Amino acid sequence: MASTVIKGGTVVTADLSYLADVRIEHGVITEIGLNLQGDQVLDASGCSVMPGGIDPHTHLEMPFMGTYSADDFESGTRAALAGGTTMVVDFVLPGQGQGLMDAAQMWHNKSTRANCDYSYHMAITWWGEKVWEDMAESVKAGMTSFKHFMAYKGALMVNDDELFASFRRVGELGGLAMVHAENGDVVAELTAKLLAEGNSGPEAHAYSRPPQVEGEATNRAIMIADMAGVPLYVVHTSCEEAHEAIRRARQQGKRVWGEPLIQHLTLDDSEYQHADWEHAARRVMSPPFRNKKHQDSLWAGLQSGSLSVVATDHCAFTTEQKRYGLGDFSKIPNGTGGLEDRMPMLWTHGVNTGRLTPNEFVAVTSTNIAKILNCYPKKGAVLVGADADLVVWDPQKEKVISAKGQQSAIDYNVFEGQRVKGLPRFTLSRGQVAVVEGRMQVQQGHGRFVPRAPRGAVNQALSAWKELTAPRPVQRSGIPASGV
Ligand SMILES: NC(=O)NCCC(=O)O
Ligand SMILES: [Zn+2]
Ligand SMILES: [Zn+2]
């Protein structure tokens, strides 16, 4: 049996750092200890041996705004591995009237060339009996998290009654409710007003989606989830108003998690004021980049634990695709890339600055989301029996980010010119060495679908609490409670 040993590094997990070698056989970790021997030895001296990153928010080959996002499962997962991410979670997006399992099959067809493991969230893009029924099938098939768009009116948006009905169903099935939280009605009104006033450039995209639309929707989703008795995950939390709602909810004991993106942590809204239309349009995404005050809030959330996960929302469009919105910002395809850069950018701006410890880095890039999505410790762990999805992280290795030589299929990089310090020496996907010192040796089709079970510990705890505190009729003598 061929074995690989990662030798001489410091194992860094979400809660511990210690010197140890790691032995891998058949794609899983079989031993952790000192002086291990193996057929293949990977030198980890001077490096941290960490769980590979998990990016829980990607849109690969996604049909959106009249086009498809440019990175598919092949280039997207190649970019992921290059940056130390070993699992992505993409969103199955059923069309209007389309069955959920039919859409899931389309996603399975797209992912056959994936270079690393992947899982799916299911999006609820319309509502009806068929969706309600299919949600149980989705859970049985391992897609237990359900995303709802509160924005994109007239396209993906669901209304509050649909949100409540769907959240209740997710709660009943032991799943996780997810939201893109922006008030889509207000965004639509502001967009129309801005365009009517001659505000048609990419900067108006940001004006049309102020922090208030996100704060309001986040708070609304939290309250609806609480009434529905379901845990809630808020994607791409970008501002203090949304963070405040999440922080408050968590302090109240609600089961809510917030996910800032690496883009929102490190890039700000001055990008939209750039004189070059293409520069600004390439950075159009929802929610838009915010100012320094919001960035400080997001960093503080990661430090204090009120925000839990750093993702990318990787949804990359070429400059040519962005040009669909020349003369009308509302037609610029929304989305930016980040898969290759999330880990190095977060290490550089988080760990190297002292905002995050290396253990906190592991928590927010891998372990926390593995627990939230109920695939820990198969993923997100350096433990015997866990999948050998690992990154050997060299804290001294540097580069300047550039579109030239990147793995993503697009022609630019929103982090262009940024110097990062902290990069993978090796990235391993279930034991297969996919990256060596920046050289790619991925195996197309190596990636496998990761099904996830429902009714994790948080679902069980929340259900028990909701049952205990459920409204009950007062028993009064002489009056039948049922009214019969
Ligand atoms: N975020 C974004 O602008 N595009 C991708 C779709 C979404 O997550 O809203
Ligand atoms: Zn979104
Ligand atoms: Zn997204």
Short mmCIF file of C-alpha atoms and ligand atoms in Angstrom, two decimals:
data_model
loop_
_atom_site.label_atom_id
_atom_site.label_comp_id
_atom_site.label_asym_id
_atom_site.label_seq_id
_atom_site.Cartn_x
_atom_site.Cartn_y
_atom_site.Cartn_z
CA MET A 1 0.00 0.00 0.00
CA ALA A 2 1.63 3.30 -1.14
CA SER A 3 1.82 5.86 1.63
CA THR A 4 2.68 9.54 1.75
CA VAL A 5 4.20 11.24 4.77
CA ILE A 6 4.17 14.98 5.29
CA LYS A 7 7.28 15.44 7.35
CA GLY A 8 8.75 18.04 9.65
CA GLY A 9 5.87 20.52 9.74
CA THR A 10 3.68 22.01 12.45
CA VAL A 11 0.16 20.69 12.39
CA VAL A 12 -2.14 23.68 12.75
CA THR A 13 -5.82 23.02 13.39
CA ALA A 14 -8.64 25.23 14.60
CA ASP A 15 -7.67 24.59 18.21
CA LEU A 16 -4.05 23.36 18.35
CA SER A 17 -0.57 23.80 16.88
CA TYR A 18 2.01 21.02 17.41
CA LEU A 19 5.00 19.42 15.70
CA ALA A 20 4.05 16.19 13.94
CA ASP A 21 4.32 14.21 10.73
CA VAL A 22 1.14 13.12 8.96
CA ARG A 23 0.82 9.77 7.17
CA ILE A 24 -1.72 9.30 4.37
CA GLU A 25 -2.95 6.06 2.85
CA HIS A 26 -5.84 5.55 0.40
CA GLY A 27 -6.65 9.26 0.54
CA VAL A 28 -7.19 9.44 4.30
CA ILE A 29 -5.00 10.35 7.26
CA THR A 30 -3.88 7.14 8.95
CA GLU A 31 -1.35 8.36 11.49
CA ILE A 32 -0.18 11.58 13.12
CA GLY A 33 3.03 11.50 15.15
CA LEU A 34 6.78 11.95 15.18
CA ASN A 35 9.30 10.17 12.93
CA LEU A 36 6.77 8.60 10.57
CA GLN A 37 7.98 6.80 7.44
CA GLY A 38 6.31 6.56 4.04
CA ASP A 39 6.86 5.71 0.36
CA GLN A 40 6.58 9.35 -0.67
CA VAL A 41 7.86 12.08 1.64
CA LEU A 42 6.77 15.72 1.39
CA ASP A 43 9.06 18.13 3.18
CA ALA A 44 7.03 20.45 5.39
CA SER A 45 9.90 22.02 7.32
CA GLY A 46 9.15 25.64 8.16
CA CYS A 47 5.52 25.08 7.16
CA SER A 48 2.12 24.67 8.78
CA VAL A 49 0.16 21.54 7.88
CA MET A 50 -3.45 22.63 7.87
CA PRO A 51 -6.84 21.33 6.73
CA GLY A 52 -7.30 22.39 3.11
CA GLY A 53 -9.58 25.36 2.69
CA ILE A 54 -13.29 24.88 2.13
CA ASP A 55 -14.98 27.58 0.07
CA PRO A 56 -18.69 27.24 0.78
CA HIS A 57 -19.78 29.84 -1.75
CA THR A 58 -18.97 29.42 -5.45
CA HIS A 59 -20.91 29.79 -8.69
CA LEU A 60 -19.16 27.72 -11.35
CA GLU A 61 -20.63 27.80 -14.87
CA MET A 62 -23.69 29.48 -13.43
CA PRO A 63 -26.41 30.80 -15.74
CA PHE A 64 -26.89 34.39 -14.57
CA MET A 65 -27.89 37.76 -16.04
CA GLY A 66 -28.04 36.48 -19.60
CA THR A 67 -24.71 34.65 -19.58
CA TYR A 68 -22.73 31.96 -17.75
CA SER A 69 -20.01 32.59 -15.17
CA ALA A 70 -16.70 31.95 -16.91
CA ASP A 71 -15.03 29.47 -14.56
CA ASP A 72 -16.39 25.95 -14.76
CA PHE A 73 -15.76 23.09 -12.34
CA GLU A 74 -12.42 22.35 -14.01
CA SER A 75 -10.86 25.81 -13.97
CA GLY A 76 -12.61 26.78 -10.75
CA THR A 77 -11.37 23.81 -8.75
CA ARG A 78 -7.90 24.18 -10.31
CA ALA A 79 -7.86 27.78 -9.04
CA ALA A 80 -9.07 26.56 -5.66
CA LEU A 81 -6.26 24.02 -5.30
CA ALA A 82 -3.63 26.54 -6.43
CA GLY A 83 -4.60 28.70 -3.47
CA GLY A 84 -4.87 25.89 -0.89
CA THR A 85 -8.62 25.28 -1.09
CA THR A 86 -9.53 21.60 -1.37
CA MET A 87 -13.32 21.67 -1.40
CA VAL A 88 -15.90 23.99 -2.90
CA VAL A 89 -19.63 24.15 -2.29
CA ASP A 90 -21.55 25.36 -5.32
CA PHE A 91 -25.19 26.38 -5.68
CA VAL A 92 -27.65 24.31 -7.73
CA LEU A 93 -29.90 26.91 -9.32
CA PRO A 94 -33.21 25.49 -10.61
CA GLY A 95 -34.88 27.50 -13.38
CA GLN A 96 -38.42 28.81 -12.91
CA GLY A 97 -40.70 25.75 -12.72
CA GLN A 98 -37.78 23.33 -12.86
CA GLY A 99 -37.65 20.45 -10.36
CA LEU A 100 -34.85 20.55 -7.82
CA MET A 101 -33.51 17.11 -8.65
CA ASP A 102 -33.57 17.83 -12.36
CA ALA A 103 -31.41 20.90 -11.69
CA ALA A 104 -29.14 18.86 -9.38
CA GLN A 105 -28.55 16.42 -12.24
CA MET A 106 -27.47 19.34 -14.43
CA TRP A 107 -24.93 20.33 -11.78
CA HIS A 108 -23.69 16.74 -11.49
CA ASN A 109 -23.18 16.75 -15.27
CA LYS A 110 -21.11 19.95 -15.02
CA SER A 111 -18.89 18.76 -12.19
CA THR A 112 -17.47 15.61 -13.79
CA ARG A 113 -14.14 17.36 -14.48
CA ALA A 114 -13.72 18.75 -10.96
CA ASN A 115 -10.16 18.54 -9.64
CA CYS A 116 -11.14 18.59 -5.96
CA ASP A 117 -14.10 17.50 -3.89
CA TYR A 118 -17.29 19.52 -3.95
CA SER A 119 -20.73 19.64 -2.46
CA TYR A 120 -23.93 21.51 -3.36
CA HIS A 121 -26.35 23.85 -1.72
CA MET A 122 -29.81 23.83 -3.29
CA ALA A 123 -31.31 27.21 -4.23
CA ILE A 124 -35.03 27.85 -3.80
CA THR A 125 -35.73 30.07 -6.79
CA TRP A 126 -39.50 29.57 -6.99
CA TRP A 127 -42.16 28.13 -4.73
CA GLY A 128 -44.80 25.44 -5.14
CA GLU A 129 -45.85 21.94 -4.08
CA LYS A 130 -43.25 20.36 -6.35
CA VAL A 131 -40.47 22.35 -4.66
CA TRP A 132 -41.80 21.42 -1.23
CA GLU A 133 -41.74 17.73 -2.20
CA ASP A 134 -38.36 17.90 -3.95
CA MET A 135 -36.75 19.46 -0.88
CA ALA A 136 -37.03 16.07 0.86
CA GLU A 137 -35.39 14.42 -2.16
CA SER A 138 -32.62 17.01 -2.08
CA VAL A 139 -31.93 16.20 1.58
CA LYS A 140 -31.92 12.46 0.85
CA ALA A 141 -29.37 13.10 -1.91
CA GLY A 142 -27.03 14.95 0.49
CA MET A 143 -27.96 18.55 -0.39
CA THR A 144 -29.19 19.71 2.99
CA SER A 145 -28.59 23.47 2.78
CA PHE A 146 -31.10 25.69 0.95
CA LYS A 147 -30.26 29.14 -0.37
CA HIS A 148 -32.85 31.89 -0.80
CA PHE A 149 -32.30 35.10 -2.70
CA MET A 150 -34.02 38.10 -1.11
CA ALA A 151 -32.68 40.19 -4.03
CA TYR A 152 -32.69 39.95 -7.85
CA LYS A 153 -36.35 40.91 -8.16
CA GLY A 154 -38.06 39.37 -11.18
CA ALA A 155 -35.39 36.68 -11.42
CA LEU A 156 -34.21 34.68 -8.40
CA MET A 157 -35.94 36.61 -5.59
CA VAL A 158 -38.43 34.95 -3.27
CA ASN A 159 -40.97 36.88 -1.18
CA ASP A 160 -41.45 36.73 2.58
CA ASP A 161 -44.35 34.26 2.47
CA GLU A 162 -42.27 31.93 0.31
CA LEU A 163 -39.27 32.47 2.55
CA PHE A 164 -41.27 31.54 5.65
CA ALA A 165 -42.80 28.47 4.00
CA SER A 166 -39.45 27.29 2.72
CA PHE A 167 -37.65 27.98 6.00
CA ARG A 168 -40.27 25.92 7.85
CA ARG A 169 -39.76 23.07 5.42
CA VAL A 170 -35.98 23.26 5.81
CA GLY A 171 -36.41 23.19 9.61
CA GLU A 172 -38.70 20.17 9.40
CA LEU A 173 -36.16 18.33 7.21
CA GLY A 174 -33.26 19.12 9.54
CA GLY A 175 -31.44 21.30 7.01
CA LEU A 176 -29.79 24.70 6.96
CA ALA A 177 -31.51 27.82 5.60
CA MET A 178 -29.27 30.26 3.74
CA VAL A 179 -29.96 33.76 2.48
CA HIS A 180 -28.58 36.34 0.11
CA ALA A 181 -29.88 39.19 2.25
CA GLU A 182 -30.64 42.39 0.36
CA ASN A 183 -34.07 44.02 0.10
CA GLY A 184 -34.77 43.32 -3.58
CA ASP A 185 -37.81 45.63 -3.78
CA VAL A 186 -35.82 48.61 -2.55
CA VAL A 187 -32.85 47.76 -4.79
CA ALA A 188 -35.21 47.67 -7.80
CA GLU A 189 -36.68 51.08 -6.91
CA LEU A 190 -33.27 52.66 -6.30
CA THR A 191 -31.93 51.20 -9.55
CA ALA A 192 -34.80 52.66 -11.58
CA LYS A 193 -34.38 56.06 -9.89
CA LEU A 194 -30.61 56.17 -10.44
CA LEU A 195 -30.94 55.23 -14.11
CA ALA A 196 -33.70 57.83 -14.62
CA GLU A 197 -31.39 60.45 -13.12
CA GLY A 198 -28.58 59.53 -15.52
CA ASN A 199 -26.54 57.48 -13.06
CA SER A 200 -25.67 54.63 -15.40
CA GLY A 201 -22.02 53.81 -14.56
CA PRO A 202 -20.75 50.95 -12.38
CA GLU A 203 -20.49 53.26 -9.35
CA ALA A 204 -24.30 53.44 -9.37
CA HIS A 205 -24.40 49.70 -8.70
CA ALA A 206 -23.01 50.51 -5.25
CA TYR A 207 -25.40 53.45 -4.80
CA SER A 208 -28.33 51.13 -5.56
CA ARG A 209 -27.37 48.69 -2.78
CA PRO A 210 -26.54 50.73 0.35
CA PRO A 211 -25.81 48.95 3.65
CA GLN A 212 -29.40 49.59 4.80
CA VAL A 213 -30.85 47.19 2.19
CA GLU A 214 -28.55 44.49 3.49
CA GLY A 215 -29.05 45.26 7.18
CA GLU A 216 -32.84 45.26 6.82
CA ALA A 217 -32.95 41.99 4.88
CA THR A 218 -30.49 40.28 7.22
CA ASN A 219 -32.57 41.19 10.24
CA ARG A 220 -35.77 40.10 8.47
CA ALA A 221 -34.27 36.75 7.50
CA ILE A 222 -33.06 36.19 11.06
CA MET A 223 -36.52 36.88 12.53
CA ILE A 224 -38.25 34.70 9.93
CA ALA A 225 -35.79 31.87 10.55
CA ASP A 226 -36.37 32.16 14.28
CA MET A 227 -40.13 31.92 13.81
CA ALA A 228 -39.63 28.97 11.45
CA GLY A 229 -37.30 27.22 13.91
CA VAL A 230 -34.43 26.76 11.49
CA PRO A 231 -30.70 27.55 11.70
CA LEU A 232 -29.67 30.33 9.32
CA TYR A 233 -26.51 31.04 7.37
CA VAL A 234 -26.18 34.54 5.90
CA VAL A 235 -23.94 34.61 2.83
CA HIS A 236 -21.66 37.48 1.84
CA THR A 237 -22.14 39.65 4.94
CA SER A 238 -20.54 42.91 3.83
CA CYS A 239 -21.50 45.68 6.24
CA GLU A 240 -21.85 46.66 9.88
CA GLU A 241 -25.68 46.82 9.62
CA ALA A 242 -25.89 43.14 8.60
CA HIS A 243 -23.14 42.14 11.00
CA GLU A 244 -24.95 43.97 13.82
CA ALA A 245 -28.10 41.94 13.17
CA ILE A 246 -26.13 38.69 13.19
CA ARG A 247 -24.17 39.67 16.30
CA ARG A 248 -27.35 40.55 18.16
CA ALA A 249 -29.04 37.33 17.11
CA ARG A 250 -26.10 35.23 18.26
CA GLN A 251 -26.01 37.05 21.59
CA GLN A 252 -29.67 36.15 21.97
CA GLY A 253 -28.87 32.48 21.42
CA LYS A 254 -30.21 32.26 17.89
CA ARG A 255 -28.48 29.79 15.59
CA VAL A 256 -27.18 32.20 12.97
CA TRP A 257 -23.85 32.40 11.14
CA GLY A 258 -22.39 35.17 8.97
CA GLU A 259 -20.00 34.78 6.06
CA PRO A 260 -17.85 37.74 5.01
CA LEU A 261 -16.01 37.45 1.69
CA ILE A 262 -12.30 38.02 1.21
CA GLN A 263 -13.20 40.72 -1.33
CA HIS A 264 -15.23 42.72 1.22
CA LEU A 265 -12.49 42.35 3.83
CA THR A 266 -9.73 43.67 1.59
CA LEU A 267 -11.17 45.83 -1.21
CA ASP A 268 -13.23 48.97 -0.72
CA ASP A 269 -15.80 51.05 -2.54
CA SER A 270 -13.24 53.52 -3.93
CA GLU A 271 -12.77 50.90 -6.68
CA TYR A 272 -16.09 52.00 -8.20
CA GLN A 273 -14.84 55.59 -8.57
CA HIS A 274 -12.01 54.48 -10.86
CA ALA A 275 -11.76 56.50 -14.10
CA ASP A 276 -11.57 53.31 -16.15
CA TRP A 277 -15.11 51.89 -16.70
CA GLU A 278 -13.75 48.36 -17.06
CA HIS A 279 -11.81 48.55 -13.79
CA ALA A 280 -14.99 49.53 -11.92
CA ALA A 281 -17.30 47.12 -13.78
CA ARG A 282 -15.03 44.15 -13.09
CA ARG A 283 -15.64 44.78 -9.39
CA VAL A 284 -19.43 44.93 -9.62
CA MET A 285 -20.88 42.34 -7.30
CA SER A 286 -23.72 42.15 -4.81
CA PRO A 287 -23.44 43.33 -2.14
CA PRO A 288 -20.94 45.89 -3.42
CA PHE A 289 -17.59 46.69 -1.80
CA ARG A 290 -17.99 48.93 1.27
CA ASN A 291 -15.90 51.54 3.06
CA LYS A 292 -13.21 51.06 5.73
CA LYS A 293 -15.71 51.33 8.60
CA HIS A 294 -17.52 48.25 7.34
CA GLN A 295 -14.29 46.41 6.70
CA ASP A 296 -13.18 47.02 10.30
CA SER A 297 -16.50 45.67 11.49
CA LEU A 298 -16.05 42.45 9.47
CA TRP A 299 -12.53 41.91 10.78
CA ALA A 300 -13.73 42.47 14.33
CA GLY A 301 -16.49 39.94 13.73
CA LEU A 302 -13.98 37.30 12.71
CA GLN A 303 -11.83 38.11 15.74
CA SER A 304 -14.67 38.01 18.22
CA GLY A 305 -16.51 35.06 16.70
CA SER A 306 -19.68 36.89 15.66
CA LEU A 307 -18.75 36.09 12.03
CA SER A 308 -17.73 32.54 11.29
CA VAL A 309 -16.54 31.84 7.75
CA VAL A 310 -14.56 33.60 5.01
CA ALA A 311 -15.71 32.67 1.49
CA THR A 312 -15.32 34.08 -2.04
CA ASP A 313 -18.72 33.91 -3.79
CA HIS A 314 -16.49 33.10 -6.78
CA CYS A 315 -18.63 34.09 -9.76
CA ALA A 316 -16.18 35.25 -12.39
CA PHE A 317 -17.10 37.09 -15.59
CA THR A 318 -14.71 38.19 -18.32
CA THR A 319 -14.30 41.86 -19.24
CA GLU A 320 -16.28 41.16 -22.40
CA GLN A 321 -19.16 39.84 -20.30
CA LYS A 322 -18.96 42.85 -17.98
CA ARG A 323 -19.34 45.08 -21.05
CA TYR A 324 -22.98 43.90 -21.42
CA GLY A 325 -23.65 46.66 -18.92
CA LEU A 326 -22.07 49.58 -20.81
CA GLY A 327 -24.58 52.42 -20.49
CA ASP A 328 -26.70 50.58 -17.88
CA PHE A 329 -25.05 49.37 -14.68
CA SER A 330 -27.98 47.07 -13.90
CA LYS A 331 -26.95 44.87 -16.82
CA ILE A 332 -23.35 44.34 -15.67
CA PRO A 333 -23.16 40.66 -14.65
CA ASN A 334 -22.79 40.63 -10.87
CA GLY A 335 -19.84 38.73 -9.52
CA THR A 336 -16.10 38.60 -8.90
CA GLY A 337 -13.45 35.89 -8.63
CA GLY A 338 -11.32 34.97 -5.62
CA LEU A 339 -10.91 31.20 -5.32
CA GLU A 340 -7.15 31.21 -5.89
CA ASP A 341 -6.55 34.21 -3.66
CA ARG A 342 -8.81 33.74 -0.62
CA MET A 343 -6.30 31.87 1.54
CA PRO A 344 -3.16 33.91 0.69
CA MET A 345 -5.06 37.20 0.97
CA LEU A 346 -6.59 36.23 4.33
CA TRP A 347 -3.24 35.03 5.67
CA THR A 348 -1.53 38.22 4.51
CA HIS A 349 -4.16 40.65 5.78
CA GLY A 350 -5.31 38.54 8.73
CA VAL A 351 -2.50 36.47 10.20
CA ASN A 352 0.47 38.61 9.14
CA THR A 353 -1.16 41.70 10.61
CA GLY A 354 -2.04 39.98 13.90
CA ARG A 355 -5.77 40.26 13.38
CA LEU A 356 -6.11 36.48 13.31
CA THR A 357 -4.12 33.66 14.85
CA PRO A 358 -3.14 30.77 12.57
CA ASN A 359 -5.70 28.62 14.42
CA GLU A 360 -8.42 31.21 13.81
CA PHE A 361 -7.35 31.24 10.16
CA VAL A 362 -8.01 27.48 9.97
CA ALA A 363 -11.32 27.92 11.75
CA VAL A 364 -12.70 30.55 9.37
CA THR A 365 -11.33 29.04 6.15
CA SER A 366 -12.18 25.40 6.83
CA THR A 367 -13.23 23.91 10.15
CA ASN A 368 -16.15 26.16 11.05
CA ILE A 369 -17.91 25.61 7.74
CA ALA A 370 -17.25 21.87 7.84
CA LYS A 371 -19.07 21.81 11.17
CA ILE A 372 -21.88 24.11 10.00
CA LEU A 373 -22.43 21.97 6.88
CA ASN A 374 -22.17 18.72 8.85
CA CYS A 375 -19.20 17.24 7.00
CA TYR A 376 -16.71 17.50 9.90
CA PRO A 377 -14.35 15.71 10.56
CA LYS A 378 -14.31 14.07 7.10
CA LYS A 379 -13.44 17.60 5.94
CA GLY A 380 -11.92 20.53 7.81
CA ALA A 381 -9.79 18.41 10.15
CA VAL A 382 -6.29 16.99 10.60
CA LEU A 383 -7.34 13.82 12.40
CA VAL A 384 -6.84 10.12 11.84
CA GLY A 385 -9.67 8.97 9.57
CA ALA A 386 -10.24 12.39 8.01
CA ASP A 387 -9.87 12.86 4.26
CA ALA A 388 -6.32 13.93 3.43
CA ASP A 389 -7.44 17.30 2.08
CA LEU A 390 -4.44 19.22 3.33
CA VAL A 391 -2.39 22.28 2.61
CA VAL A 392 1.28 22.55 3.54
CA TRP A 393 1.45 26.28 4.08
CA ASP A 394 4.71 28.17 3.67
CA PRO A 395 4.44 31.42 5.64
CA GLN A 396 7.59 32.81 3.99
CA LYS A 397 6.56 32.24 0.37
CA GLU A 398 5.59 35.44 -1.45
CA LYS A 399 4.12 36.52 -4.76
CA VAL A 400 2.42 39.45 -6.40
CA ILE A 401 -1.10 38.53 -7.53
CA SER A 402 -1.60 38.89 -11.25
CA ALA A 403 -4.04 37.68 -13.87
CA LYS A 404 -1.01 36.50 -15.82
CA GLY A 405 -0.50 32.88 -14.83
CA GLN A 406 -3.65 32.59 -12.70
CA GLN A 407 -5.77 29.46 -13.01
CA SER A 408 -9.10 31.23 -13.42
CA ALA A 409 -10.36 31.56 -16.99
CA ILE A 410 -10.96 35.31 -16.79
CA ASP A 411 -8.67 38.03 -18.14
CA TYR A 412 -8.15 40.08 -14.95
CA ASN A 413 -7.91 39.72 -11.19
CA VAL A 414 -9.58 42.07 -8.72
CA PHE A 415 -6.53 41.68 -6.43
CA GLU A 416 -4.06 42.52 -9.24
CA GLY A 417 -0.78 43.93 -7.87
CA GLN A 418 -1.32 42.85 -4.26
CA ARG A 419 1.76 41.30 -2.64
CA VAL A 420 0.86 38.26 -0.56
CA LYS A 421 3.09 36.43 1.92
CA GLY A 422 1.93 32.94 2.86
CA LEU A 423 1.23 30.41 0.08
CA PRO A 424 0.85 26.66 -0.34
CA ARG A 425 4.00 24.59 -0.74
CA PHE A 426 1.82 21.52 -1.39
CA THR A 427 -1.92 21.13 -1.74
CA LEU A 428 -3.34 17.62 -1.40
CA SER A 429 -6.79 16.52 -2.44
CA ARG A 430 -7.65 13.22 -0.72
CA GLY A 431 -3.95 12.43 -0.66
CA GLN A 432 -3.29 13.29 -4.30
CA VAL A 433 -0.60 15.96 -4.50
CA ALA A 434 -2.29 18.53 -6.74
CA VAL A 435 0.06 21.49 -6.29
CA VAL A 436 3.83 21.57 -5.69
CA GLU A 437 5.39 25.00 -5.15
CA GLY A 438 2.89 26.64 -7.52
CA ARG A 439 3.18 23.90 -10.17
CA MET A 440 -0.15 22.34 -10.99
CA GLN A 441 -0.41 18.55 -11.22
CA VAL A 442 -4.17 18.23 -10.82
CA GLN A 443 -6.10 15.19 -11.99
CA GLN A 444 -9.21 16.18 -13.88
CA GLY A 445 -12.21 14.27 -12.56
CA HIS A 446 -10.49 13.41 -9.27
CA GLY A 447 -13.07 15.46 -7.36
CA ARG A 448 -15.99 13.63 -5.77
CA PHE A 449 -19.37 14.84 -4.61
CA VAL A 450 -19.59 15.12 -0.81
CA PRO A 451 -23.13 14.28 0.37
CA ARG A 452 -24.04 15.75 3.73
CA ALA A 453 -26.41 14.31 6.32
CA PRO A 454 -29.28 16.34 7.79
CA ARG A 455 -30.10 16.82 11.49
CA GLY A 456 -26.66 17.79 12.77
CA ALA A 457 -26.14 18.64 16.42
CA VAL A 458 -27.33 22.24 16.05
CA ASN A 459 -30.54 21.15 14.32
CA GLN A 460 -31.21 18.68 17.12
CA ALA A 461 -30.58 21.28 19.82
CA LEU A 462 -32.71 23.90 18.10
CA SER A 463 -35.57 21.44 17.54
CA ALA A 464 -35.48 20.41 21.20
CA TRP A 465 -35.58 24.06 22.29
CA LYS A 466 -38.39 24.98 19.89
CA GLU A 467 -40.42 21.98 21.04
CA LEU A 468 -39.89 22.93 24.69
CA THR A 469 -40.90 26.55 24.12
CA ALA A 470 -43.70 25.93 21.57
CA PRO A 471 -47.02 27.74 22.19
CA ARG A 472 -49.39 25.52 24.14
CA PRO A 473 -53.06 26.03 24.95
CA VAL A 474 -53.90 26.93 28.54
CA GLN A 475 -55.97 24.16 30.12
CA ARG A 476 -59.06 25.74 31.73
CA SER A 477 -61.53 23.77 33.80
CA GLY A 478 -64.86 23.25 32.09
CA ILE A 479 -63.71 24.55 28.70
CA PRO A 480 -62.50 22.00 26.16
CA ALA A 481 -59.06 23.14 24.85
CA SER A 482 -59.87 22.07 21.30
CA GLY A 483 -63.14 23.98 21.28
CA VAL A 484 -64.96 20.75 20.37
N1 LIG B 1 -22.63 38.03 -5.60
C1 LIG B 1 -22.72 38.30 -6.87
O1 LIG B 1 -22.63 39.45 -7.23
N2 LIG B 1 -22.91 37.33 -7.80
C2 LIG B 1 -23.14 35.97 -7.58
C3 LIG B 1 -24.56 35.67 -7.22
C4 LIG B 1 -24.83 35.99 -5.79
O2 LIG B 1 -24.30 35.33 -4.90
O3 LIG B 1 -25.56 36.91 -5.48
ZN ZN B 2 -25.64 36.41 -3.43
ZN ZN B 3 -23.22 33.92 -4.46
#
